[in-house]
XYZ file of C-alpha atoms in Angstrom:
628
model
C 0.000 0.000 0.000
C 1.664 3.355 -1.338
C 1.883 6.072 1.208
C -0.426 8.141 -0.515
C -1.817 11.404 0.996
C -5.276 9.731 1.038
C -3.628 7.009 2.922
C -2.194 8.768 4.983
C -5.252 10.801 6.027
C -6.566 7.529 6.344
C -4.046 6.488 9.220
C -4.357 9.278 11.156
C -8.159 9.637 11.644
C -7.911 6.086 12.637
C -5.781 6.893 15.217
C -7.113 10.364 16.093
C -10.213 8.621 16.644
C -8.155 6.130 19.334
C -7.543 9.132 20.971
C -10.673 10.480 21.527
C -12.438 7.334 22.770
C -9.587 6.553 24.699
C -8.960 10.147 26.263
C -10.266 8.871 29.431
C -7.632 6.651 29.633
C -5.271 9.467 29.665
C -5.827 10.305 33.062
C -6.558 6.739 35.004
C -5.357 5.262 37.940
C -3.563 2.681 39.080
C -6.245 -0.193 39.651
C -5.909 -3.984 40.584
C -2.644 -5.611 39.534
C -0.985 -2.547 38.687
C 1.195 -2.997 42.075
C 2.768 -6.330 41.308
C 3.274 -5.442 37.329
C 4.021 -1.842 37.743
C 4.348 0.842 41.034
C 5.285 -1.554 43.188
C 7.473 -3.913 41.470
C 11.039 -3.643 42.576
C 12.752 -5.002 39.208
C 11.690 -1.627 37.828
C 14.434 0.389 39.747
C 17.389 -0.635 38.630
C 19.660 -2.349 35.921
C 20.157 -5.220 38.184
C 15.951 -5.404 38.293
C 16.110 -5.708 34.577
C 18.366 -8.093 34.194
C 16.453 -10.759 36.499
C 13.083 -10.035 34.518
C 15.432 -11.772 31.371
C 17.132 -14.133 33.463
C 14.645 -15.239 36.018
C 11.159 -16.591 35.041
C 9.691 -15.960 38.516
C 11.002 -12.308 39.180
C 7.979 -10.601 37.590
C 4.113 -12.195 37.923
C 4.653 -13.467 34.523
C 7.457 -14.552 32.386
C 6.980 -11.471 29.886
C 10.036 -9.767 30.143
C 9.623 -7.669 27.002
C 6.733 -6.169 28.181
C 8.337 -5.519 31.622
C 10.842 -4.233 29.874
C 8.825 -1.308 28.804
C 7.867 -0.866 32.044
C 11.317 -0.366 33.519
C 11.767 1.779 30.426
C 8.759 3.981 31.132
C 9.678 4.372 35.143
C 13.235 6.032 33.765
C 11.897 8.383 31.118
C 8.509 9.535 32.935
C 8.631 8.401 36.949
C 5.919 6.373 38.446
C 2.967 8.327 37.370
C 0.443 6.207 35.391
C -0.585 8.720 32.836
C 2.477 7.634 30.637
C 1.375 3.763 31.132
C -1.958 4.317 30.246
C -1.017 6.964 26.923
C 1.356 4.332 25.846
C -1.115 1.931 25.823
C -3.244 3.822 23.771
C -0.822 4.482 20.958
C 0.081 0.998 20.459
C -3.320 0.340 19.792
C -4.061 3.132 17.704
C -0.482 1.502 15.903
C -1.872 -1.919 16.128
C -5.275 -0.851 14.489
C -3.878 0.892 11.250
C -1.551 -2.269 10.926
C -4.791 -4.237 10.806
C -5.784 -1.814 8.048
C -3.001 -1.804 5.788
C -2.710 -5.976 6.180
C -6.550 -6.073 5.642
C -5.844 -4.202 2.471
C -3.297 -6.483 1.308
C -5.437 -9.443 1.574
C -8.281 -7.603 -0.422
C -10.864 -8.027 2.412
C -13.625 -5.869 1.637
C -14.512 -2.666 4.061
C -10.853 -3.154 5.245
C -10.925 0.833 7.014
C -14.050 -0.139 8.699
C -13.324 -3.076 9.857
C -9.989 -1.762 11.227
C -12.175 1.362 13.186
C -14.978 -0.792 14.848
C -11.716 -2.941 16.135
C -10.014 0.003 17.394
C -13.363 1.172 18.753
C -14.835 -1.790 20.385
C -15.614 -1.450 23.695
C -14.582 -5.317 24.751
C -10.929 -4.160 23.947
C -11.244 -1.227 26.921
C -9.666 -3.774 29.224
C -6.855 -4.719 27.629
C -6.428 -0.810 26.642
C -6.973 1.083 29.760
C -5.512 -1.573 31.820
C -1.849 -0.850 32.938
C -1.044 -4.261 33.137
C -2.610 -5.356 29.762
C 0.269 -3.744 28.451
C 1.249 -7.760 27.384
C -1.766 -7.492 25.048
C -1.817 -4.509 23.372
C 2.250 -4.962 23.242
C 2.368 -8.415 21.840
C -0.673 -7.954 19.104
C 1.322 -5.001 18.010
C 4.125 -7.418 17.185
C 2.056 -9.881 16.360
C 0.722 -7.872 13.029
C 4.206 -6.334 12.524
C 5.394 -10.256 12.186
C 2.124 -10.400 10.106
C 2.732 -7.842 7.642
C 6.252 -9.367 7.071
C 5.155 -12.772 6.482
C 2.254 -11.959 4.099
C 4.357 -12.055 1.044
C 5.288 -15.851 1.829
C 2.038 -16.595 2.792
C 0.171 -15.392 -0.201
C 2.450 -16.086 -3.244
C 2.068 -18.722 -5.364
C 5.798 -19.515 -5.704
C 8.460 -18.579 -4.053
C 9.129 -14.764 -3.081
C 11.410 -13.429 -5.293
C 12.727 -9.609 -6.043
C 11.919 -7.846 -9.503
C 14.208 -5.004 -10.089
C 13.623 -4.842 -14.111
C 17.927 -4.937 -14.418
C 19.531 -7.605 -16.619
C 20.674 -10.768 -14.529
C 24.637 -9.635 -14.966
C 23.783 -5.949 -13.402
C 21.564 -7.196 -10.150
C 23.224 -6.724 -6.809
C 24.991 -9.008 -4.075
C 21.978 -8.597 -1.638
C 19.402 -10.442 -4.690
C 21.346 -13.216 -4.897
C 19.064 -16.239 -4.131
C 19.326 -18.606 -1.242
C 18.719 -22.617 -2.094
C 16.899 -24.361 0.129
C 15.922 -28.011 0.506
C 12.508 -26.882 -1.462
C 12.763 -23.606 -3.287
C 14.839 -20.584 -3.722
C 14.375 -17.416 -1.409
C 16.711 -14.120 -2.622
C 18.179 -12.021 0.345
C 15.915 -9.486 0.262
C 13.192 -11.983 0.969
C 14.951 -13.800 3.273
C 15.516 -10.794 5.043
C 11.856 -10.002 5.239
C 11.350 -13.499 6.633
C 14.225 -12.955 9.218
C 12.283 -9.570 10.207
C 8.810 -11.573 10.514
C 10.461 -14.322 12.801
C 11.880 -11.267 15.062
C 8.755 -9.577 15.621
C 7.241 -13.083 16.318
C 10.010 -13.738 18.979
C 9.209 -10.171 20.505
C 5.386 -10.871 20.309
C 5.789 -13.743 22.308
C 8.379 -12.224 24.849
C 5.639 -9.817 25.291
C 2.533 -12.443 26.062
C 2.610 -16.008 24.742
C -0.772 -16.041 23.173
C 0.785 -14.862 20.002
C 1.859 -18.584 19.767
C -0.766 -19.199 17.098
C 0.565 -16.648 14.938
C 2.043 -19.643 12.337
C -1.427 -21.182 12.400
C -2.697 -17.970 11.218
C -0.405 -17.542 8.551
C -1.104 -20.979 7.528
C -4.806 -20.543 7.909
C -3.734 -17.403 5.527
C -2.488 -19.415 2.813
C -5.047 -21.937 3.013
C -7.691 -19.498 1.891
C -5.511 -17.511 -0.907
C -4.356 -20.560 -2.978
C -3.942 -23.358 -0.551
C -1.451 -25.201 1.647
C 1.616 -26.558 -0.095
C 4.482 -28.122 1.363
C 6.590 -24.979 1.384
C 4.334 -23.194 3.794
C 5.264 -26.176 6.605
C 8.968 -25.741 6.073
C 8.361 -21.444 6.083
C 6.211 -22.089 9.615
C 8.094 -24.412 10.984
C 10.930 -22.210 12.677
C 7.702 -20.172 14.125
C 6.580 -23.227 15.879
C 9.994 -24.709 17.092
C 10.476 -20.859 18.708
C 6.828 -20.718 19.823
C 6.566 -24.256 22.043
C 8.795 -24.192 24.697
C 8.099 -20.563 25.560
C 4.252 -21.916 25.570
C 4.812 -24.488 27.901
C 6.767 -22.168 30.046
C 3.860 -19.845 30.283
C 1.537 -23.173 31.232
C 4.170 -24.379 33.846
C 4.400 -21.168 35.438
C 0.881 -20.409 35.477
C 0.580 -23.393 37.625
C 3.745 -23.392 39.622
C 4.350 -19.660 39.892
C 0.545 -18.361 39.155
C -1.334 -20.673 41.386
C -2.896 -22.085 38.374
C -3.539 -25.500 39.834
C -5.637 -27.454 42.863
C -9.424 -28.184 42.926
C -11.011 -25.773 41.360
C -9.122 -26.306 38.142
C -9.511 -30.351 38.259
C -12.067 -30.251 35.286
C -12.274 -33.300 33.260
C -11.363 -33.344 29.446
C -15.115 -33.651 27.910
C -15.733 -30.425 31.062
C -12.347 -28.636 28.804
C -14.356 -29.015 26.200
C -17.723 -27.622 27.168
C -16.111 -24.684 28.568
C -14.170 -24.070 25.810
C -17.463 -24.252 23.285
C -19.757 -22.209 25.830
C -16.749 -19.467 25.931
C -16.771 -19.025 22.366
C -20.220 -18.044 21.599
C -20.179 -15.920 25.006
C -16.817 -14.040 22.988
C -18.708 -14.311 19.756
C -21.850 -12.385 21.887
C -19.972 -9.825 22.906
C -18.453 -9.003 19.496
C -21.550 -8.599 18.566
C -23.577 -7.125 20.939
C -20.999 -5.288 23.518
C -22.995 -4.696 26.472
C -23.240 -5.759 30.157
C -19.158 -6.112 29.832
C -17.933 -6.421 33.410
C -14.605 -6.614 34.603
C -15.378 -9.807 36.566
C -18.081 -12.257 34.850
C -20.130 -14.585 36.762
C -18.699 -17.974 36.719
C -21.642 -20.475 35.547
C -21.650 -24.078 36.808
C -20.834 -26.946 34.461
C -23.089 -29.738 33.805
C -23.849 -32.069 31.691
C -26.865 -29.692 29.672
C -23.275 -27.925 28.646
C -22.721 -30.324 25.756
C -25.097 -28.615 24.058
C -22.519 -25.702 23.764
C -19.706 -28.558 22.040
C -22.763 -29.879 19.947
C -23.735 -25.867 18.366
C -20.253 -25.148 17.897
C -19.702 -28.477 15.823
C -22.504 -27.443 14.252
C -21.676 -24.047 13.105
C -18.459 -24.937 11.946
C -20.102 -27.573 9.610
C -22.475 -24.834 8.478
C -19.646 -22.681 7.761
C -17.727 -25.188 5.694
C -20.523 -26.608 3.666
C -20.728 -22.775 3.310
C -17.554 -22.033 2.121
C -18.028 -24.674 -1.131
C -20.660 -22.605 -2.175
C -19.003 -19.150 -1.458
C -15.486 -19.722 -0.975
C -12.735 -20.184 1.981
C -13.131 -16.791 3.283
C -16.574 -17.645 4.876
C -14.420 -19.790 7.078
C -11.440 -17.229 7.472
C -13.014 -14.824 10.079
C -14.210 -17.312 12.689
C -11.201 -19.883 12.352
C -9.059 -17.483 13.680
C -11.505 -15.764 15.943
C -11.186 -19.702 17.817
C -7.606 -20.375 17.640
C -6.327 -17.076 18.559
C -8.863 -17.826 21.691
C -7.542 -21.096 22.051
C -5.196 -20.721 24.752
C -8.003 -19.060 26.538
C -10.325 -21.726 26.434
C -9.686 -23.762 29.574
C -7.979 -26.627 27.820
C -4.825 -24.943 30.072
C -5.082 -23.700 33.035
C -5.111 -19.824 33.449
C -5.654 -18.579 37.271
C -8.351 -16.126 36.247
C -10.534 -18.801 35.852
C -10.658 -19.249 39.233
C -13.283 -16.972 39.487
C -15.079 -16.673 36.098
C -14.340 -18.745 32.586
C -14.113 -15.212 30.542
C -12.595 -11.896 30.429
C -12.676 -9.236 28.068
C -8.943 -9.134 27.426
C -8.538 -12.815 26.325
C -10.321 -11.985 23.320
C -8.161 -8.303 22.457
C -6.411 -9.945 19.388
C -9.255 -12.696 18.600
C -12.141 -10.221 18.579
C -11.002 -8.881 14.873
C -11.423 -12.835 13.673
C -15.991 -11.794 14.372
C -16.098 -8.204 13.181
C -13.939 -9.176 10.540
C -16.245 -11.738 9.160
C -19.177 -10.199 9.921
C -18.274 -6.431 7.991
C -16.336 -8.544 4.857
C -19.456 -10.238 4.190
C -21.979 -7.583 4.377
C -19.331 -5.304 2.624
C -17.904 -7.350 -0.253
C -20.633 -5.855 -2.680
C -18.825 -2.598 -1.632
C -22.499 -1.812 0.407
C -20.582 0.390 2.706
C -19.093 2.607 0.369
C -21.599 2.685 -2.254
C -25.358 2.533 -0.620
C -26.427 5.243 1.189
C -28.050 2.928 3.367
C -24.629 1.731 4.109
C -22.892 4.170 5.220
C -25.135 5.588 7.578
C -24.944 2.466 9.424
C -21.479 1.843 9.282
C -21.374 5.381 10.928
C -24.284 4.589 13.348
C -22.101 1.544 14.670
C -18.718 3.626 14.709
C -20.926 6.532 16.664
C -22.217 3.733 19.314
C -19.179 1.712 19.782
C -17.193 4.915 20.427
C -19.549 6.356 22.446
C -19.654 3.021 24.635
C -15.544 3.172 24.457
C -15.993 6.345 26.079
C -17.894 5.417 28.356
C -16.250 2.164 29.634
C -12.998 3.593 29.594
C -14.529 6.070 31.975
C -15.242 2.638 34.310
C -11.829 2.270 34.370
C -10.525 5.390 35.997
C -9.881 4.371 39.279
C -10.351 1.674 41.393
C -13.593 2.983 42.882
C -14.957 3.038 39.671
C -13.972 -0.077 38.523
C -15.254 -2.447 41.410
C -18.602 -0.603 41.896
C -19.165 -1.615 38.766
C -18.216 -5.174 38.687
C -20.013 -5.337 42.587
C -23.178 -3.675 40.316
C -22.852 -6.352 37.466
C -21.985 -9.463 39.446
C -22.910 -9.332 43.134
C -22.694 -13.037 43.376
C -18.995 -13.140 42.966
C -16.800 -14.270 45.769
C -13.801 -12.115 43.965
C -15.511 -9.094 43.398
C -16.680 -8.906 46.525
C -13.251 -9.799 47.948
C -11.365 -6.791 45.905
C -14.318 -4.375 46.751
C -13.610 -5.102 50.585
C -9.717 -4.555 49.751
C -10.250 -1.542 48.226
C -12.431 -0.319 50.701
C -9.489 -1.268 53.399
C -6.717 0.392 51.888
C -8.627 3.535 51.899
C -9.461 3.157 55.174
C -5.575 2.557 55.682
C -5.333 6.025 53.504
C -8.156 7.792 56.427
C -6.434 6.640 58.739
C -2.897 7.742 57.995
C -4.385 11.024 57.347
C -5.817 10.888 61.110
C -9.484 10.784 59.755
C -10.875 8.797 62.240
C -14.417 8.830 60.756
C -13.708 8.220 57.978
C -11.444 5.685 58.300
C -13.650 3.500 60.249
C -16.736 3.811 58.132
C -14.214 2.386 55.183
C -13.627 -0.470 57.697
C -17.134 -1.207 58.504
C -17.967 -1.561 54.708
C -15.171 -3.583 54.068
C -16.181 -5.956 56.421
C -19.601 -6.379 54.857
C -17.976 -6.692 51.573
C -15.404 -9.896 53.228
C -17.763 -11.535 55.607
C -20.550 -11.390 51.835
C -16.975 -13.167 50.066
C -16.792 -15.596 52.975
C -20.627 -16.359 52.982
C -19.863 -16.585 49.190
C -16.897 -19.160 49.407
C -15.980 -20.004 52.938
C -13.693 -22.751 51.491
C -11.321 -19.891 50.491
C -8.372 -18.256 52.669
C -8.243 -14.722 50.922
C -11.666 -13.286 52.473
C -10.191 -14.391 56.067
C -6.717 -13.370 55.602
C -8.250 -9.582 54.630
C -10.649 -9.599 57.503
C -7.716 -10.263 59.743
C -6.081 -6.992 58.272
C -9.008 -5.207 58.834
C -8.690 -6.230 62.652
C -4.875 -5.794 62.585
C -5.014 -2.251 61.456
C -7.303 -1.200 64.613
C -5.028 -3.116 66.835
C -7.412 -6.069 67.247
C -5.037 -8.492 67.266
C -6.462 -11.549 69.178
C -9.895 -11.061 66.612
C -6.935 -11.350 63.406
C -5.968 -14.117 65.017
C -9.129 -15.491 65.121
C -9.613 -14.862 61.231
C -6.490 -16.101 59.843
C -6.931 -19.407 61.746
C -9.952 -19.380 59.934
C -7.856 -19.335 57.226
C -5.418 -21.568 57.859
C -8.725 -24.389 58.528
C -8.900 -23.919 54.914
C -5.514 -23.698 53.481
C -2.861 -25.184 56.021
C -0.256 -25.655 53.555
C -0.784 -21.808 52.138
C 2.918 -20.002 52.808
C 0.953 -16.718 52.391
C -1.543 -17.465 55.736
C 1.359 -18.938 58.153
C 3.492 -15.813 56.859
C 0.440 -13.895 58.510
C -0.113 -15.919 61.383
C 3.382 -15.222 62.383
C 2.829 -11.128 61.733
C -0.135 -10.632 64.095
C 1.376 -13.292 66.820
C 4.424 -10.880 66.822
C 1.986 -7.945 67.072
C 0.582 -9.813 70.188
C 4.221 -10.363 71.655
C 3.907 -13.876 71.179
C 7.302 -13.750 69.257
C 8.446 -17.004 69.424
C 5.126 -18.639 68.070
C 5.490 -15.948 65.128
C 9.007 -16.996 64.213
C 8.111 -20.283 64.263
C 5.044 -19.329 61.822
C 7.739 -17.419 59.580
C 9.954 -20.643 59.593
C 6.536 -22.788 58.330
C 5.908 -20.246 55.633
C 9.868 -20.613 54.688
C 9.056 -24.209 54.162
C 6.589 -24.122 51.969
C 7.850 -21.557 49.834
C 11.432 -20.707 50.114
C 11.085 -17.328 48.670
C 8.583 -15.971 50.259
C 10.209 -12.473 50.819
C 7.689 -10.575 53.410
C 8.374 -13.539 55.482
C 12.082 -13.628 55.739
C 11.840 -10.000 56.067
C 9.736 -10.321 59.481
C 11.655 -13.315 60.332
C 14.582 -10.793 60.420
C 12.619 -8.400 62.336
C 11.641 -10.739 64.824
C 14.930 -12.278 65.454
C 16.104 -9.248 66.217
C 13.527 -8.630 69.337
C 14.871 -11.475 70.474
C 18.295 -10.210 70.463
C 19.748 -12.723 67.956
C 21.235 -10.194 65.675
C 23.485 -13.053 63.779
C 20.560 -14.726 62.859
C 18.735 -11.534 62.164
C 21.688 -10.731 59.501
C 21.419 -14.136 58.093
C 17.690 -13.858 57.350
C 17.789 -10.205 56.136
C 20.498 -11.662 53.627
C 18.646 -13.980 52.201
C 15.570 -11.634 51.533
C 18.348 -9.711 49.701
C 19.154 -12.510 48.185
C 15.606 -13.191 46.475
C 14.943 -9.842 45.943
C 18.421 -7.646 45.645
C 15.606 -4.300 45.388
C 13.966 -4.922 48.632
C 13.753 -1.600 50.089
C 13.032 -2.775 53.723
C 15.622 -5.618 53.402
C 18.495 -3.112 52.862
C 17.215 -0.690 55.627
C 16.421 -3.787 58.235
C 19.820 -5.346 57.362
C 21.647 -1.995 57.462
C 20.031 -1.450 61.471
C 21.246 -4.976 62.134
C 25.034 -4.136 60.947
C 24.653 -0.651 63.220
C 24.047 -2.876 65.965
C 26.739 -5.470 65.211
C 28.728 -2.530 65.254
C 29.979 -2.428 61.834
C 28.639 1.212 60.680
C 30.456 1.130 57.455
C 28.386 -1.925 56.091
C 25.464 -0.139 57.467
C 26.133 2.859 56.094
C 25.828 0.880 52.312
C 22.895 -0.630 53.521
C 20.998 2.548 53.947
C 22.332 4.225 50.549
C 21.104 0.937 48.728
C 17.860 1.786 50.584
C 17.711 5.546 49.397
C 18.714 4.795 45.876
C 15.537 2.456 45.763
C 13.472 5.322 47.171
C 14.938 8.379 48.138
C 13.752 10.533 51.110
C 12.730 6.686 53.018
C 12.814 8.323 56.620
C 13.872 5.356 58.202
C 16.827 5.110 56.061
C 18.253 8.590 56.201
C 17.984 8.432 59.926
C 19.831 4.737 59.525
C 22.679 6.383 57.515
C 22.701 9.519 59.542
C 23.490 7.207 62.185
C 25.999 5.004 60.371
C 28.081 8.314 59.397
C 28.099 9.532 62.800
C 29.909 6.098 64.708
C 32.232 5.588 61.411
């Protein structure tokens, strides 16, 4: 596609129009998961942080280091306000979406601009947009379609890619000089186009791993334009050796690392399969008909009425192919790729959201353009968009309402008040959405309090409490409603009723590192200092890098005078995490008192380089100077 001015102009009312819908987005909040991804992730502040989200899989909450990666690179440049998170986000979809354009164009699918807005506009794609940490999506489709737009040459010629320069075969340069193969001939200039595709696909995946069906798509790609021959294997192949083991790395650490795994995930194949069908046409739904979206959907029960769901999906993809005889592959195009871009999404691996509901708005960011794809090509391949009046009014009628619903669903996700009223509003029934409402509701509470609102802060306790004890009436098998209660009590300096709760908690989950780790904190709190060590030492067990616990274990030892020890345990924290900030300033107090002021002193400026002005570390150092 020539960069013509019309194109051009093209491109950048695409994206303009990005920026409107999405100018809510420009001055959001931090909301749930931003801590752990973003604000509060340590690997962030300095080189050494970067280098572990490369080098170790289970620095960061997920083995994405590309896309962590631009969040170190973002903290640098702009600090740790979220407005450049969120803008960013909004320009690589605004990039992604005229990418979607120009390979739309290539492949001659009818309505190509249109179909590109009402994906840039559609309000299931809010989530992964205005979502901090859906930076992996919005990051890895963007790499996805760059990998796309290099491929497409391979994918759609009906020999091998070749260069035509129009100069005699003695005048043509070193760099078209063709490449043999075991199949056909590539010249450089293709080969370095492929080269360039299989990059982008590497960074697409290093930014979220659901690109992995990117060489089925390309596949699927030559299928409909003049079939699959052998070539096309060999071409994919490298895609799929690079796109497996970082595939089952995401599934092993989304059980191992995630918490992917246990009871509620023991589903049987044919139950895989049910959920997989019934979470299609619930995607396909909301590509259609975008309303209701919540950030948390209810989770329905599965039964054995849900092979119905495996029966009509069967059946629609029959439709579609007897179907395609008549009018050709591309009937099939659109909603083959709408279900394996889903795929890993489906249930058939286990992804921890689907703890609490089977679907999410952001699993389906990439897949979503697979249904309004279909859907515009076929009503526009008579050129009815362009050409009936009819037409374009209601392509504009359904760009007006989708943006106008962008709007206002980006507006949803402004803060976290915002956000969990509204899930609460949509799905009262849900043990998670209640649990997050009652967190939110405690750490402002926290925020009251801190401020020495007294009021305030304890009518933001009271409704958090009816928020947990709903989540516990909700699931009383589960230890996070419990373990929050507790912090409820533990803030007001009821320790014995935290107690009380967290025991709850442990009835549930005894061999959860996260509740003896807080069973130790409030039996220190209550002076029972021994019993909390030995609490610290059970978390240990269970998970040897648990860092808040060897942190209070280090604390803790030292009330009991065993500074050694108290050393020992404030190195290893440093150990797991060399960007602990209370690590550093704990181990540097612990030197001071070993009387060795000079390792102290490096303590504490480890400590201030991690966050500068950290009271208890300029009085540490202040200290440390003073008895050098």
């Amino acid at each position: 596609m020539k960069p013509t001015w019309r194109n051009l102009a093209s491109a950048a009312a695409l994206a303009l129009l990005v920026i409107i819908v999405y100018r809510p987005a420009f001055s959001a909040g931090w909301i749930w998961d931003d801590d752990g991804y973003i604000y509060a992730n340590n690997n962030l502040l300095t080189a050494q942080g970067l280098e572990r989200t490369w080098l170790d899989r289970t620095a960061s909450p997920q083995y994405y280091p590309l896309t962590f990666t631009s969040f170190w690179i973002e903290r640098h440049l702009f600090g740790p306000s979220p407005t450049s998170f969120h803008r960013d986000n909004v320009l690589l979809h605004a990039a992604s979406a005229i990418l979607i354009w120009i390979i739309l164009r290539k492949l001659n699918v009818p309505a190509a601009w249109l179909i590109a807005v009402l994906w840039a506009v559609h309000p299931v794609n809010v989530e992964s947009v205005a979502w901090a940490s859906e930076r992996k999506n919005v990051l890895s489709t963007f790499f996805y379609l760059l990998a796309a737009l290099m491929y497409l040459p391979f994918a759609l010629s009906k020999q091998a890619p070749h260069v035509h320069t129009g100069l005699p075969t003695h005048q043509k340069n070193e760099h078209e000089r063709p490449i043999l193969t075991s199949s056909f001939i590539v010249h450089r200039s293709s080969f370095f186009r492929y080269f360039l595709a299989l990059a982008f696909f590497i960074l697409a995946l290093f930014s979220k791993t659901v690109t992995a069906t990117f060489p089925a798509a390309m596949l699927l790609v030559a299928w409909w334009k003049r079939g699959i021959k052998r070539r096309d294997w060999l071409l994919v192949l490298p895609f799929f050796v690079v796109a497996l083991p970082l595939s089952l790395n995401t599934g092993y650490l989304e059980r191992t690392h995630v918490g992917a795994r246990g009871p509620e995930f023991a589903w049987s194949k044919l139950e895989r399969c049910e959920i997989a069908a019934h979470d299609a046409f619930f995607y396909a739904a909301k590509d259609i008909l975008p309303v209701n979206l919540s950030f948390i959907y209810p989770k329905w029960d599965i039964t054995y009425v849900d092979i119905v769901w495996v029966i009509a999906l069967l059946a629609a993809i029959a439709l579609l192919w007897l179907a395609s005889r008549k009018w050709g592959r591309g009937v099939l195009v659109g909603p083959l790729f709408f279900l394996g871009t889903l795929l890993p999404a489906l249930g058939f691996v286990n992804v921890y959201p689907m703890r609490f509901s089977f679907v999410a708005d952001h699993f389906q960011y990439l897949a979503s353009l697979g249904v309004v794809a279909a859907i515009i090509a076929a009503l526009g391949h008579r050129h009815w968009f362009t050409r009936s009046p009819l037409g374009r009014i209601a392509a504009c009628s359904i760009v007006t309402v989708f943006s106008v619903l962008t709007f206002h669903r980006a507006q949803i996700f402004q803060s976290s008040f915002s956000l969990w009223n509204d899930a609460l509003a949509k799905n009262p029934d849900s043990w998670m959405v209640r649990t997050n409402t009652g967190v939110m509701l405690l750490q402002s509470g926290q925020s009251a309090l801190g401020q020495h609102d007294i009021g305030s802060a304890e009518q933001y306790f009271s409704a958090a409490q009816l928020q947990l004890q709903a989540a516990t009436s909700l699931r009383s098998d589960l230890a996070e409603p419990w373990l929050n209660l507790a912090q409820i009590e533990q803030v007001q300096g009821h320790f014995a009723l935290a107690e009380q709760y967290i025991r709850r908690a442990l009835g549930v989950d005894a061999h959860s590192a996260e509740v003896h780790f807080h069973l130790g904190a409030v039996l220190v709190k209550e002076g029972k200092v021994d019993d909390g060590i030995a609490e610290y030492y059970r978390a240990i067990a269970i998970d040897p890098r648990h860092l808040p616990a060897w942190v209070n274990l280090g604390v803790a030892l030292d009330m009991q005078g065993k500074i050694e020890q108290s050393i020992a345990a404030d190195r290893q924290a440093i150990i797991i995490d060399p960007d602990s900030l209370f690590a550093h300033t704990n181990l540097g107090n612990e030197l001071l008192k070993h009387h060795q002021p000079a390792l102290a002193a490096a303590e504490f400026r480890k400590a201030l380089l991690l966050q500068p002005n950290f009271a208890p570390a300029e009085k540490g150092l202040r200290e440390a100077t003073q008895n050098q």
